[in-house]
């Protein structure tokens, strides 16, 4: 599918309040085959997500330790996480330490997911992911670990107000760029 056709289809699914504010842009180099070009998602004419550049306004993580030490990242811990630690330790760890260990384990898992998700952002991957997005259900896109699928689903008109409000806890575990688009969409409700 050509870029113009793909862009037209993606923009047809945009939420009415975001139409004109969120744009999909791409540049390519016809005479330089080794350059893949860039792909952007811009909000209010400002490039928010540049698929090839780590200098965008959204925080990109380089290592797992950066994620673990980020105080802005809130990881909710539930009873099952604490019970899993208790079971692994055979009940010899004090309660307050169980919470710390459970949080550390969950942060490690989230860190690995965030790093793997952000490593695959490129123009060619955007086109593949956007084409996939057009062929799968909105629920699959929202539940996916793929950053681009999450973003495309969050700005989609098929995601209603009630569903947006109900997914606030899930969004805390997502990449900061996904959280940005979630807040952008919530601001239109």
PDB file of C-alpha atoms in Angstrom:
ATOM      1  CA  UNK A   1       0.000   0.000   0.000  1.00  0.00           C
ATOM      2  CA  UNK A   2       1.334   3.444  -0.860  1.00  0.00           C
ATOM      3  CA  UNK A   3       2.134   5.944   1.893  1.00  0.00           C
ATOM      4  CA  UNK A   4      -0.536   8.442   0.769  1.00  0.00           C
ATOM      5  CA  UNK A   5      -3.247   5.764   0.787  1.00  0.00           C
ATOM      6  CA  UNK A   6      -2.141   4.475   4.199  1.00  0.00           C
ATOM      7  CA  UNK A   7      -2.053   8.008   5.621  1.00  0.00           C
ATOM      8  CA  UNK A   8      -5.535   8.711   4.262  1.00  0.00           C
ATOM      9  CA  UNK A   9      -6.958   5.551   5.860  1.00  0.00           C
ATOM     10  CA  UNK A  10      -5.284   6.250   9.225  1.00  0.00           C
ATOM     11  CA  UNK A  11      -6.571   9.818   9.285  1.00  0.00           C
ATOM     12  CA  UNK A  12     -10.087   8.612   8.481  1.00  0.00           C
ATOM     13  CA  UNK A  13     -10.086   6.761  11.829  1.00  0.00           C
ATOM     14  CA  UNK A  14      -8.969   9.788  13.861  1.00  0.00           C
ATOM     15  CA  UNK A  15     -11.185  10.995  16.672  1.00  0.00           C
ATOM     16  CA  UNK A  16     -13.108  14.102  15.448  1.00  0.00           C
ATOM     17  CA  UNK A  17     -11.627  16.271  18.230  1.00  0.00           C
ATOM     18  CA  UNK A  18      -8.089  15.344  17.097  1.00  0.00           C
ATOM     19  CA  UNK A  19      -8.668  15.675  13.371  1.00  0.00           C
ATOM     20  CA  UNK A  20      -6.256  18.321  12.109  1.00  0.00           C
ATOM     21  CA  UNK A  21      -4.263  18.222  15.359  1.00  0.00           C
ATOM     22  CA  UNK A  22      -2.716  14.758  14.926  1.00  0.00           C
ATOM     23  CA  UNK A  23      -0.917  14.163  11.635  1.00  0.00           C
ATOM     24  CA  UNK A  24       1.125  11.333  10.184  1.00  0.00           C
ATOM     25  CA  UNK A  25       4.133  12.466   8.138  1.00  0.00           C
ATOM     26  CA  UNK A  26       6.897  10.698   6.259  1.00  0.00           C
ATOM     27  CA  UNK A  27       9.985  11.660   4.332  1.00  0.00           C
ATOM     28  CA  UNK A  28      12.049   9.384   2.167  1.00  0.00           C
ATOM     29  CA  UNK A  29      15.070   9.617  -0.047  1.00  0.00           C
ATOM     30  CA  UNK A  30      14.397   8.446  -3.574  1.00  0.00           C
ATOM     31  CA  UNK A  31      18.026   8.543  -4.754  1.00  0.00           C
ATOM     32  CA  UNK A  32      19.632   7.233  -1.562  1.00  0.00           C
ATOM     33  CA  UNK A  33      18.585   3.617  -1.132  1.00  0.00           C
ATOM     34  CA  UNK A  34      20.551   3.199   2.080  1.00  0.00           C
ATOM     35  CA  UNK A  35      18.494   5.930   3.761  1.00  0.00           C
ATOM     36  CA  UNK A  36      15.132   4.650   4.902  1.00  0.00           C
ATOM     37  CA  UNK A  37      13.658   8.077   5.622  1.00  0.00           C
ATOM     38  CA  UNK A  38      11.791   9.262   8.665  1.00  0.00           C
ATOM     39  CA  UNK A  39       8.274   8.929   9.860  1.00  0.00           C
ATOM     40  CA  UNK A  40       6.660  11.323  12.333  1.00  0.00           C
ATOM     41  CA  UNK A  41       3.506  11.607  14.333  1.00  0.00           C
ATOM     42  CA  UNK A  42       2.912  15.271  15.019  1.00  0.00           C
ATOM     43  CA  UNK A  43       0.483  17.016  17.332  1.00  0.00           C
ATOM     44  CA  UNK A  44      -0.380  20.663  16.679  1.00  0.00           C
ATOM     45  CA  UNK A  45       2.355  20.861  13.994  1.00  0.00           C
ATOM     46  CA  UNK A  46       5.037  19.712  16.471  1.00  0.00           C
ATOM     47  CA  UNK A  47       6.821  16.398  15.853  1.00  0.00           C
ATOM     48  CA  UNK A  48       6.079  14.338  18.944  1.00  0.00           C
ATOM     49  CA  UNK A  49       7.223  10.902  17.812  1.00  0.00           C
ATOM     50  CA  UNK A  50      10.071  10.673  15.328  1.00  0.00           C
ATOM     51  CA  UNK A  51      10.495   7.026  14.437  1.00  0.00           C
ATOM     52  CA  UNK A  52      14.271   7.241  13.882  1.00  0.00           C
ATOM     53  CA  UNK A  53      15.358   9.910  16.339  1.00  0.00           C
ATOM     54  CA  UNK A  54      15.865   9.728  20.089  1.00  0.00           C
ATOM     55  CA  UNK A  55      15.769  13.521  20.462  1.00  0.00           C
ATOM     56  CA  UNK A  56      11.995  13.812  20.502  1.00  0.00           C
ATOM     57  CA  UNK A  57      10.245  15.502  23.392  1.00  0.00           C
ATOM     58  CA  UNK A  58       9.237  12.137  24.880  1.00  0.00           C
ATOM     59  CA  UNK A  59      11.680  10.403  27.213  1.00  0.00           C
ATOM     60  CA  UNK A  60      13.514   7.484  25.630  1.00  0.00           C
ATOM     61  CA  UNK A  61      15.124   4.938  27.893  1.00  0.00           C
ATOM     62  CA  UNK A  62      18.622   3.641  27.174  1.00  0.00           C
ATOM     63  CA  UNK A  63      18.952   1.021  29.925  1.00  0.00           C
ATOM     64  CA  UNK A  64      16.889  -0.967  32.348  1.00  0.00           C
ATOM     65  CA  UNK A  65      18.446   0.963  35.247  1.00  0.00           C
ATOM     66  CA  UNK A  66      17.083   4.265  33.880  1.00  0.00           C
ATOM     67  CA  UNK A  67      13.594   2.816  33.987  1.00  0.00           C
ATOM     68  CA  UNK A  68      14.066   1.414  37.479  1.00  0.00           C
ATOM     69  CA  UNK A  69      15.328   4.773  38.767  1.00  0.00           C
ATOM     70  CA  UNK A  70      12.654   6.889  37.043  1.00  0.00           C
ATOM     71  CA  UNK A  71      10.469   8.331  39.798  1.00  0.00           C
ATOM     72  CA  UNK A  72       7.744   9.331  37.290  1.00  0.00           C
ATOM     73  CA  UNK A  73       7.075   5.706  36.374  1.00  0.00           C
ATOM     74  CA  UNK A  74       4.364   4.355  38.660  1.00  0.00           C
ATOM     75  CA  UNK A  75       4.044   0.590  38.826  1.00  0.00           C
ATOM     76  CA  UNK A  76       0.933  -0.661  40.650  1.00  0.00           C
ATOM     77  CA  UNK A  77       1.477  -3.784  42.747  1.00  0.00           C
ATOM     78  CA  UNK A  78      -1.436  -6.109  43.429  1.00  0.00           C
ATOM     79  CA  UNK A  79      -1.995  -8.910  45.918  1.00  0.00           C
ATOM     80  CA  UNK A  80      -1.065 -11.630  43.397  1.00  0.00           C
ATOM     81  CA  UNK A  81       2.408 -10.093  42.894  1.00  0.00           C
ATOM     82  CA  UNK A  82       3.061 -10.124  46.647  1.00  0.00           C
ATOM     83  CA  UNK A  83       1.771 -13.684  46.972  1.00  0.00           C
ATOM     84  CA  UNK A  84       4.083 -14.843  44.155  1.00  0.00           C
ATOM     85  CA  UNK A  85       7.092 -13.440  46.066  1.00  0.00           C
ATOM     86  CA  UNK A  86       5.861 -14.998  49.305  1.00  0.00           C
ATOM     87  CA  UNK A  87       5.515 -18.382  47.579  1.00  0.00           C
ATOM     88  CA  UNK A  88       9.005 -18.149  46.026  1.00  0.00           C
ATOM     89  CA  UNK A  89      10.613 -17.242  49.368  1.00  0.00           C
ATOM     90  CA  UNK A  90       8.646 -19.874  51.320  1.00  0.00           C
ATOM     91  CA  UNK A  91       7.278 -17.219  53.697  1.00  0.00           C
ATOM     92  CA  UNK A  92      10.485 -16.217  55.494  1.00  0.00           C
ATOM     93  CA  UNK A  93      10.581 -12.581  54.297  1.00  0.00           C
ATOM     94  CA  UNK A  94       8.899  -9.777  56.300  1.00  0.00           C
ATOM     95  CA  UNK A  95       5.776  -8.125  54.796  1.00  0.00           C
ATOM     96  CA  UNK A  96       7.373  -4.737  54.076  1.00  0.00           C
ATOM     97  CA  UNK A  97      10.216  -6.394  52.138  1.00  0.00           C
ATOM     98  CA  UNK A  98       7.740  -8.483  50.127  1.00  0.00           C
ATOM     99  CA  UNK A  99       6.246  -5.309  48.660  1.00  0.00           C
ATOM    100  CA  UNK A 100       9.685  -3.955  47.730  1.00  0.00           C
ATOM    101  CA  UNK A 101      10.722  -7.233  46.098  1.00  0.00           C
ATOM    102  CA  UNK A 102       7.419  -7.516  44.195  1.00  0.00           C
ATOM    103  CA  UNK A 103       7.757  -3.932  42.932  1.00  0.00           C
ATOM    104  CA  UNK A 104      11.350  -4.586  41.842  1.00  0.00           C
ATOM    105  CA  UNK A 105      10.342  -7.722  39.937  1.00  0.00           C
ATOM    106  CA  UNK A 106       7.481  -5.965  38.210  1.00  0.00           C
ATOM    107  CA  UNK A 107       9.685  -2.978  37.284  1.00  0.00           C
ATOM    108  CA  UNK A 108      12.215  -5.374  35.706  1.00  0.00           C
ATOM    109  CA  UNK A 109       9.495  -6.945  33.583  1.00  0.00           C
ATOM    110  CA  UNK A 110       8.093  -3.556  32.543  1.00  0.00           C
ATOM    111  CA  UNK A 111      11.616  -2.264  31.790  1.00  0.00           C
ATOM    112  CA  UNK A 112      12.331  -5.153  29.439  1.00  0.00           C
ATOM    113  CA  UNK A 113       8.987  -4.659  27.680  1.00  0.00           C
ATOM    114  CA  UNK A 114       9.542  -0.905  27.274  1.00  0.00           C
ATOM    115  CA  UNK A 115      13.044  -1.350  25.881  1.00  0.00           C
ATOM    116  CA  UNK A 116      11.991  -4.036  23.422  1.00  0.00           C
ATOM    117  CA  UNK A 117       9.012  -1.966  22.312  1.00  0.00           C
ATOM    118  CA  UNK A 118      11.006   1.190  21.620  1.00  0.00           C
ATOM    119  CA  UNK A 119      13.871  -0.539  19.771  1.00  0.00           C
ATOM    120  CA  UNK A 120      11.748  -1.376  16.750  1.00  0.00           C
ATOM    121  CA  UNK A 121      10.570   2.109  15.779  1.00  0.00           C
ATOM    122  CA  UNK A 122      11.462   2.936  12.184  1.00  0.00           C
ATOM    123  CA  UNK A 123       9.642   4.103   9.093  1.00  0.00           C
ATOM    124  CA  UNK A 124       9.389   0.651   7.576  1.00  0.00           C
ATOM    125  CA  UNK A 125       8.124  -0.718  10.864  1.00  0.00           C
ATOM    126  CA  UNK A 126       5.557   2.090  11.043  1.00  0.00           C
ATOM    127  CA  UNK A 127       4.154   1.150   7.645  1.00  0.00           C
ATOM    128  CA  UNK A 128       4.000  -2.550   8.573  1.00  0.00           C
ATOM    129  CA  UNK A 129       2.411  -1.794  11.951  1.00  0.00           C
ATOM    130  CA  UNK A 130      -0.088   0.690  10.502  1.00  0.00           C
ATOM    131  CA  UNK A 131      -1.146  -1.833   7.871  1.00  0.00           C
ATOM    132  CA  UNK A 132      -1.553  -4.441  10.623  1.00  0.00           C
ATOM    133  CA  UNK A 133      -3.580  -1.933  12.674  1.00  0.00           C
ATOM    134  CA  UNK A 134      -6.049  -1.489   9.814  1.00  0.00           C
ATOM    135  CA  UNK A 135      -6.667  -5.237   9.676  1.00  0.00           C
ATOM    136  CA  UNK A 136      -7.022  -6.157  13.384  1.00  0.00           C
ATOM    137  CA  UNK A 137      -9.623  -5.264  15.978  1.00  0.00           C
ATOM    138  CA  UNK A 138      -9.353  -2.179  18.169  1.00  0.00           C
ATOM    139  CA  UNK A 139      -9.222  -4.400  21.283  1.00  0.00           C
ATOM    140  CA  UNK A 140      -6.138  -6.222  19.991  1.00  0.00           C
ATOM    141  CA  UNK A 141      -4.446  -2.892  19.309  1.00  0.00           C
ATOM    142  CA  UNK A 142      -5.180  -1.569  22.792  1.00  0.00           C
ATOM    143  CA  UNK A 143      -3.976  -4.778  24.509  1.00  0.00           C
ATOM    144  CA  UNK A 144      -0.829  -5.084  22.402  1.00  0.00           C
ATOM    145  CA  UNK A 145       2.672  -4.399  23.713  1.00  0.00           C
ATOM    146  CA  UNK A 146       3.487  -2.531  20.495  1.00  0.00           C
ATOM    147  CA  UNK A 147       3.843   1.228  21.074  1.00  0.00           C
ATOM    148  CA  UNK A 148       2.563   2.177  17.613  1.00  0.00           C
ATOM    149  CA  UNK A 149      -0.532  -0.018  17.833  1.00  0.00           C
ATOM    150  CA  UNK A 150      -1.357   1.545  21.213  1.00  0.00           C
ATOM    151  CA  UNK A 151      -0.957   5.089  19.867  1.00  0.00           C
ATOM    152  CA  UNK A 152      -3.036   4.445  16.763  1.00  0.00           C
ATOM    153  CA  UNK A 153      -5.791   2.880  18.865  1.00  0.00           C
ATOM    154  CA  UNK A 154      -5.808   5.714  21.423  1.00  0.00           C
ATOM    155  CA  UNK A 155      -6.469   8.382  18.798  1.00  0.00           C
ATOM    156  CA  UNK A 156      -9.078   6.230  17.035  1.00  0.00           C
ATOM    157  CA  UNK A 157     -12.689   7.395  17.029  1.00  0.00           C
ATOM    158  CA  UNK A 158     -13.891   3.847  17.792  1.00  0.00           C
ATOM    159  CA  UNK A 159     -12.521   4.083  21.344  1.00  0.00           C
ATOM    160  CA  UNK A 160     -15.261   5.716  23.390  1.00  0.00           C
ATOM    161  CA  UNK A 161     -15.270   7.869  26.488  1.00  0.00           C
ATOM    162  CA  UNK A 162     -16.134   5.040  28.882  1.00  0.00           C
ATOM    163  CA  UNK A 163     -13.357   2.779  27.592  1.00  0.00           C
ATOM    164  CA  UNK A 164     -10.834   5.642  27.762  1.00  0.00           C
ATOM    165  CA  UNK A 165     -11.686   6.356  31.380  1.00  0.00           C
ATOM    166  CA  UNK A 166     -11.568   2.663  32.354  1.00  0.00           C
ATOM    167  CA  UNK A 167      -8.032   2.104  31.070  1.00  0.00           C
ATOM    168  CA  UNK A 168      -6.218   4.651  33.261  1.00  0.00           C
ATOM    169  CA  UNK A 169      -4.565   1.946  35.413  1.00  0.00           C
ATOM    170  CA  UNK A 170      -3.310   0.032  32.361  1.00  0.00           C
ATOM    171  CA  UNK A 171      -1.779   3.191  30.938  1.00  0.00           C
ATOM    172  CA  UNK A 172       0.543   3.567  33.936  1.00  0.00           C
ATOM    173  CA  UNK A 173       2.423   0.498  32.704  1.00  0.00           C
ATOM    174  CA  UNK A 174       2.846   1.767  29.150  1.00  0.00           C
ATOM    175  CA  UNK A 175       5.693   3.686  27.538  1.00  0.00           C
ATOM    176  CA  UNK A 176       5.713   7.483  28.165  1.00  0.00           C
ATOM    177  CA  UNK A 177       4.784   8.195  24.526  1.00  0.00           C
ATOM    178  CA  UNK A 178       1.677   6.016  24.882  1.00  0.00           C
ATOM    179  CA  UNK A 179       0.833   7.830  28.119  1.00  0.00           C
ATOM    180  CA  UNK A 180       1.235  11.161  26.279  1.00  0.00           C
ATOM    181  CA  UNK A 181      -1.288  10.177  23.607  1.00  0.00           C
ATOM    182  CA  UNK A 182      -3.622   8.796  26.267  1.00  0.00           C
ATOM    183  CA  UNK A 183      -3.585  12.154  28.075  1.00  0.00           C
ATOM    184  CA  UNK A 184      -4.043  13.969  24.765  1.00  0.00           C
ATOM    185  CA  UNK A 185      -7.130  11.900  23.992  1.00  0.00           C
ATOM    186  CA  UNK A 186      -8.507  12.270  27.538  1.00  0.00           C
ATOM    187  CA  UNK A 187      -8.186  16.045  27.220  1.00  0.00           C
ATOM    188  CA  UNK A 188     -10.677  15.917  24.343  1.00  0.00           C
ATOM    189  CA  UNK A 189     -13.373  14.083  26.317  1.00  0.00           C
TER     190      UNK A 189
END
